[in-house]
Tab-separated table of C-alpha atoms in Angstrom:
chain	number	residue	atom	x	y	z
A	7	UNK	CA	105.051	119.502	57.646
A	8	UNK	CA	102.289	117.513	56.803
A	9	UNK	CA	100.739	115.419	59.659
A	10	UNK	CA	98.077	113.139	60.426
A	11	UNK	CA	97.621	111.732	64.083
A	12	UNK	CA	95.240	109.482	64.780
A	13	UNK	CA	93.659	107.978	67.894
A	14	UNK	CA	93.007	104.546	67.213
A	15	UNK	CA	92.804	101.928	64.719
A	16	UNK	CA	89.216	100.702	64.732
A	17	UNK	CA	85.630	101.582	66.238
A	18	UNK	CA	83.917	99.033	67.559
A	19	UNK	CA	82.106	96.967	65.416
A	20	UNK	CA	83.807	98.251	62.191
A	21	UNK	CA	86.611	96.804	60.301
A	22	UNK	CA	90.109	97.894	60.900
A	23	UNK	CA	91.201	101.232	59.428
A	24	UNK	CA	87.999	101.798	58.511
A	25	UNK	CA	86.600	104.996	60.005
A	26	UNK	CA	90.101	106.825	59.105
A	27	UNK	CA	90.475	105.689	55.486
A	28	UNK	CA	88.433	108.492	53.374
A	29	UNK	CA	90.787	110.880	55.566
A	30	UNK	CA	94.011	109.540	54.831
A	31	UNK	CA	93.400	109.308	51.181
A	32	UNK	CA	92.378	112.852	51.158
A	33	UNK	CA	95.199	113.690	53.405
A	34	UNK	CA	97.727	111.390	50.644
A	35	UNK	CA	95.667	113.037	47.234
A	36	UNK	CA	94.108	111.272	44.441
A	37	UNK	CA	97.790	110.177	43.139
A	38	UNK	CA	98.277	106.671	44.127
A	39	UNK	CA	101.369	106.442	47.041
A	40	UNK	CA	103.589	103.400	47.981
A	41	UNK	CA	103.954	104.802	51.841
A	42	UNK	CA	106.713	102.919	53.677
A	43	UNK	CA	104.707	101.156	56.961
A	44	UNK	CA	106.267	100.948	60.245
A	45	UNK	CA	105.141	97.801	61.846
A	46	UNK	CA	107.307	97.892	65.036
A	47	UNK	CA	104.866	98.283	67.434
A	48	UNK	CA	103.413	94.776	66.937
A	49	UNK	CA	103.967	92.311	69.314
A	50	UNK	CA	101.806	89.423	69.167
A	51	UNK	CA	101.584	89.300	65.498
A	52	UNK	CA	104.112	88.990	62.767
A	53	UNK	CA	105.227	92.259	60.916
A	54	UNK	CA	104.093	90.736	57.544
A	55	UNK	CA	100.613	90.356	59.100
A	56	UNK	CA	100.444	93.677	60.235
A	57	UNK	CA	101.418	94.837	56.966
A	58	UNK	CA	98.918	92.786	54.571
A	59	UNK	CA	96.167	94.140	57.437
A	60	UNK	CA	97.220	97.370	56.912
A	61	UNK	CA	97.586	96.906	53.087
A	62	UNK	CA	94.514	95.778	52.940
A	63	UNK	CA	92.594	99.118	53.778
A	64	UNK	CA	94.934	101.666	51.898
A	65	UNK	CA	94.442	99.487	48.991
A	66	UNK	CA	90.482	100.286	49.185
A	67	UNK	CA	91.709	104.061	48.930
A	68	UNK	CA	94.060	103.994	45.519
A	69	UNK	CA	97.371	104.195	47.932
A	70	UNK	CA	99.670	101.330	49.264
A	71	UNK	CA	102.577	100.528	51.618
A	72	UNK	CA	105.199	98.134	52.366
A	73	UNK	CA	106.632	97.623	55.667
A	74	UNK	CA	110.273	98.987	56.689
A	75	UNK	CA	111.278	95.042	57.738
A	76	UNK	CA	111.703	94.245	53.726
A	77	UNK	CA	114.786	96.752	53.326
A	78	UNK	CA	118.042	95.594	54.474
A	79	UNK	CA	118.963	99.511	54.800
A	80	UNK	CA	116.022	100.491	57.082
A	81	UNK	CA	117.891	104.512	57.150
A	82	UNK	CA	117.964	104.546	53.605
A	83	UNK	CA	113.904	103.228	53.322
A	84	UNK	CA	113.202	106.297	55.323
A	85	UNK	CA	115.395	108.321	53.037
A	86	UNK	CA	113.050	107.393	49.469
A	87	UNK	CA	109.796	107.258	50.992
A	88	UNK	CA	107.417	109.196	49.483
A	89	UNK	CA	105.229	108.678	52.740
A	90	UNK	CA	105.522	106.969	56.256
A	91	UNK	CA	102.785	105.123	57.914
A	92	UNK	CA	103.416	104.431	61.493
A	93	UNK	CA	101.101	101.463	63.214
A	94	UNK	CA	99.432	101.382	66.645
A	95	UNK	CA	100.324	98.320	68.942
A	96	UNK	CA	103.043	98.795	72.067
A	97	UNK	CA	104.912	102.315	72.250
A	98	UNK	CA	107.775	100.537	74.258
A	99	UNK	CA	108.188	98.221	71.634
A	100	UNK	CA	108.037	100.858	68.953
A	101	UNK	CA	110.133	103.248	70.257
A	102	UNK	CA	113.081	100.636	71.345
A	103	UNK	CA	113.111	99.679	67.565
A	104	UNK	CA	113.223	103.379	66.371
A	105	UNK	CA	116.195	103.495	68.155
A	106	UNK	CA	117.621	100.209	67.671
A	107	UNK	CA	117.493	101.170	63.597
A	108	UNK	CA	118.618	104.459	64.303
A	109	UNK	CA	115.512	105.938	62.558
A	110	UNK	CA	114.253	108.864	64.701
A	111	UNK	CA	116.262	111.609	63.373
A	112	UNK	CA	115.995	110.528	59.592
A	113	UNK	CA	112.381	110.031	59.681
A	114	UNK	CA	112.150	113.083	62.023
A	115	UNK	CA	114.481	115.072	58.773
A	116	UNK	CA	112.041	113.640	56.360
A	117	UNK	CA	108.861	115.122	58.018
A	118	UNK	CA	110.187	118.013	58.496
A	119	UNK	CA	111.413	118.654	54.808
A	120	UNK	CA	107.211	117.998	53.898
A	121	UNK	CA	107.324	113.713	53.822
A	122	UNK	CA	103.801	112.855	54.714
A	123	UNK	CA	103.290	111.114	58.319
A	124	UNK	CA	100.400	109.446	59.033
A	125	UNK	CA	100.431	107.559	62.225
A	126	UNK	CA	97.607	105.691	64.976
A	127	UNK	CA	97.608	104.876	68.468
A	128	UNK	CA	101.325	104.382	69.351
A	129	UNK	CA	102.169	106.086	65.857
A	130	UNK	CA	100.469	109.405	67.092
A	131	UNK	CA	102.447	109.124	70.498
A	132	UNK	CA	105.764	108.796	68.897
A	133	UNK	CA	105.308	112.154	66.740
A	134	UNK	CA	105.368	113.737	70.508
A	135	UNK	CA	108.758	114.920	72.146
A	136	UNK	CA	108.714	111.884	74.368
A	137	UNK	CA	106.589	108.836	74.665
A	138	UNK	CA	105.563	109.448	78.493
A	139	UNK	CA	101.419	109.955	77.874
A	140	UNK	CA	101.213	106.485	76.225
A	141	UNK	CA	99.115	104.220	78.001
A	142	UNK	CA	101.143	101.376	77.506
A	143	UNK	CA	102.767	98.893	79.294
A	144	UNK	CA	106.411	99.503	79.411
A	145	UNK	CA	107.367	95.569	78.294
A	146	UNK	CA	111.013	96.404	77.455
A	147	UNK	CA	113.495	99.006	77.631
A	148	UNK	CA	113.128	101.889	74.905
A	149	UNK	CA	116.604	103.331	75.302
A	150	UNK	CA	115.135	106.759	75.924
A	151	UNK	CA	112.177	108.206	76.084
A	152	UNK	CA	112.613	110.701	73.354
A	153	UNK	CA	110.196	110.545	70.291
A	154	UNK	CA	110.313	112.611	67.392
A	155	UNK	CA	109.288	115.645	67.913
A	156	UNK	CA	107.195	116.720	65.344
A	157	UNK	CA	105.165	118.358	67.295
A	158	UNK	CA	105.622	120.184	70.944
A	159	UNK	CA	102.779	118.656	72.961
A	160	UNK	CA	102.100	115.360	74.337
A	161	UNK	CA	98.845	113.218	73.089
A	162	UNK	CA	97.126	110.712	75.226
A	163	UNK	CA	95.205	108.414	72.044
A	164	UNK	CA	92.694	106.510	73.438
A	165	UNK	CA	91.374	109.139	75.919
A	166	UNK	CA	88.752	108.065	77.919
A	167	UNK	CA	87.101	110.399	80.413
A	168	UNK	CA	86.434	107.875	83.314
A	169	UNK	CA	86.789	104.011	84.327
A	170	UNK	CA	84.642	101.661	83.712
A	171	UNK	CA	82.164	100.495	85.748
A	172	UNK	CA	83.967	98.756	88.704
A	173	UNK	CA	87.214	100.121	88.413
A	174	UNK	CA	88.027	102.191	91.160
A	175	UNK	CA	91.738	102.894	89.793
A	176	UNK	CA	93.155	106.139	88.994
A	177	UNK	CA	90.728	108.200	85.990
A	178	UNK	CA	93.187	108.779	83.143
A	179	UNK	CA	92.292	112.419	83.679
A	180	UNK	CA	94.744	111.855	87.049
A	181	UNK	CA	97.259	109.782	85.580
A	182	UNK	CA	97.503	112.844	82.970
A	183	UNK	CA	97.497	115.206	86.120
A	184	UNK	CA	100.851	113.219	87.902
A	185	UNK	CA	102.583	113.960	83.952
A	186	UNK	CA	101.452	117.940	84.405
A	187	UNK	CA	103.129	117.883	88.360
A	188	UNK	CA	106.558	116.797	86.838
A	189	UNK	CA	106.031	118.550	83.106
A	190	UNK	CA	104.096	121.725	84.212
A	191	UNK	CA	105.014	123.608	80.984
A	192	UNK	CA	103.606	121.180	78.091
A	193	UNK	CA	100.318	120.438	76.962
A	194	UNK	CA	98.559	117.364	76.603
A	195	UNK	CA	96.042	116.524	74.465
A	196	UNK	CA	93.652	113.742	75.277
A	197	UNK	CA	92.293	112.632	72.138
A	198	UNK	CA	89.331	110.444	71.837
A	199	UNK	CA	89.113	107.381	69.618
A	200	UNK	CA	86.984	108.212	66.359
A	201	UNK	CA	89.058	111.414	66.196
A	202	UNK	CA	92.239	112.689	64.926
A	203	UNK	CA	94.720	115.605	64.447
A	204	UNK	CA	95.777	116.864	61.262
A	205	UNK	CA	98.674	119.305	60.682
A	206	UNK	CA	99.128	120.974	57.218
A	207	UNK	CA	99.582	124.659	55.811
A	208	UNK	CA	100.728	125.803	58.655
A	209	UNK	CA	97.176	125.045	60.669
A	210	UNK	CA	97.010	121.960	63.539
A	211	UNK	CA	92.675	121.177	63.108
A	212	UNK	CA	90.836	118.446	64.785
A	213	UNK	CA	88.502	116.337	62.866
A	214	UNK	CA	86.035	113.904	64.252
A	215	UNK	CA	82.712	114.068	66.350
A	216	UNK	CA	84.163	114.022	69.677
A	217	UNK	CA	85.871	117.123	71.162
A	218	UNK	CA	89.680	116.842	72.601
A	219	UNK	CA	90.074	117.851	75.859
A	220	UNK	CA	93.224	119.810	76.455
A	221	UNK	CA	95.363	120.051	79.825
A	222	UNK	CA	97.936	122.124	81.120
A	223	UNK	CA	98.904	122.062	85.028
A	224	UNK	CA	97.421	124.997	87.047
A	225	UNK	CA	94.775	125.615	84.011
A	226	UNK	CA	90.777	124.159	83.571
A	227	UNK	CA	91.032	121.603	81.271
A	228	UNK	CA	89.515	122.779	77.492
A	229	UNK	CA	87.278	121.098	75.089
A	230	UNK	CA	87.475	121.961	71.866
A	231	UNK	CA	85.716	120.972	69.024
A	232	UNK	CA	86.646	120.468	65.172
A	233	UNK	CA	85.510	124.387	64.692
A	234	UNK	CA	88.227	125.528	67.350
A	235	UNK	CA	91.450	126.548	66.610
A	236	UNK	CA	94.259	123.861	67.862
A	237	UNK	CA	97.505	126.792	66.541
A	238	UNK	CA	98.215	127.998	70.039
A	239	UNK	CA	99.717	124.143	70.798
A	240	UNK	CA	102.179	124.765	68.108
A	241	UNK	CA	104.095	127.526	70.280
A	242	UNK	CA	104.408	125.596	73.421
């Protein structure tokens, strides 16, 4: 499989896509792809928007993608694509559509016969066995919480390590914690925005600045950097 998991979209102050894009182009190759984009986890914009956005910044890299909405055979999309591109927004959302189109075991095929995946935010969480370590909110019913499976831990994108200043809720450290009482044999990884995880050849790396901070109940969290090795995840 070839995967590329991303945290998040955009750092602050920087255009969208932008901190990502010299990785997915070398993680796509110097020959130009026409990925097929996933826009389902939008909400409060249109699908076309989020496509043109997204557009927009593979353009910059010599690739491109068009969104799954245009094909009246959404299955058979998945079937030709010579990539898939899954967009952040609501994980709810994204998931309930996945399974409304009856897309989760083709696309799941796909990857697993060597399709590129490339997904941010909620596209990261659905390449998990289930979507339960999103942090969204759960705005409609996904008909299961199965994901895709690509990989055998859970990510938390986004991860923060504590609330911000006068917020006295639960740290997301604890909210990961009530996940490990009820899942006690799965990892979680929290992974910080500006970073990302890449599978390929067989190897599951970490690139950004930031280290990932890894949990499993009854162990001390880990931090590991980009120079650690992320394989032992794999065999969960």
């Amino acid at each position: 499989m070839q995967l590329l998991l991303i945290s998040n979209s955009t750092m602050a102050g920087e255009p969208y896509l932008d901190y990502p894009k010299h990785e997915i182009k070398k993680f796509l190759g110097d020959k130009p792809v026409k990925a097929l984009f996933i826009p389902y986890a939008a909400v409060t914009f249109s699908f076309d928007d989020y496509e043109a956005k997204v557009e927009q910044r593979f353009a910059e890299i010599g690739h491109h993608v068009r969104g799954i909405h245009h094909y009246d055979d959404p299955v058979k999309a998945v079937e030709e694509a010579e990539a898939i591109v899954v967009g952040g927004g609501n994980t709810w959302q994204l998931v309930r559509m996945l399974h409304d189109n009856n897309l989760m075991k083709p696309i799941a095929k796909r990857v697993a016969n060597g399709m590129p995946y490339i997904g941010w935010s909620a596209g990261s969480n659905v390449a998990c066995p289930t979507l339960r370590t999103t942090n969204d909110m759960p705005i409609i019913d996904p008909l299961g919480f199965d994901c895709l499976k690509l990989v055998p831990f859970q990510i938390n994108p986004h991860y923060q390590d504590k609330n911000p200043d006068g917020h006295a809720g639960e740290t997301r450290e604890q909210r990961i914690e009530e996940f490990l009482e009820v899942n006690p044999d799965t990892y979680v990884v929290g992974l910080r925005e500006g970073t990302m995880l890449k599978y390929d050849d067989g190897k599951l790396s970490l690139i950004g600045n930031l280290k990932a901070r890894i949990f499993k109940k009854d162990q001390k969290p880990l931090e590991l950097s980009s120079e650690d090795n992320f394989n032992f995840l794999l065999k969960n």
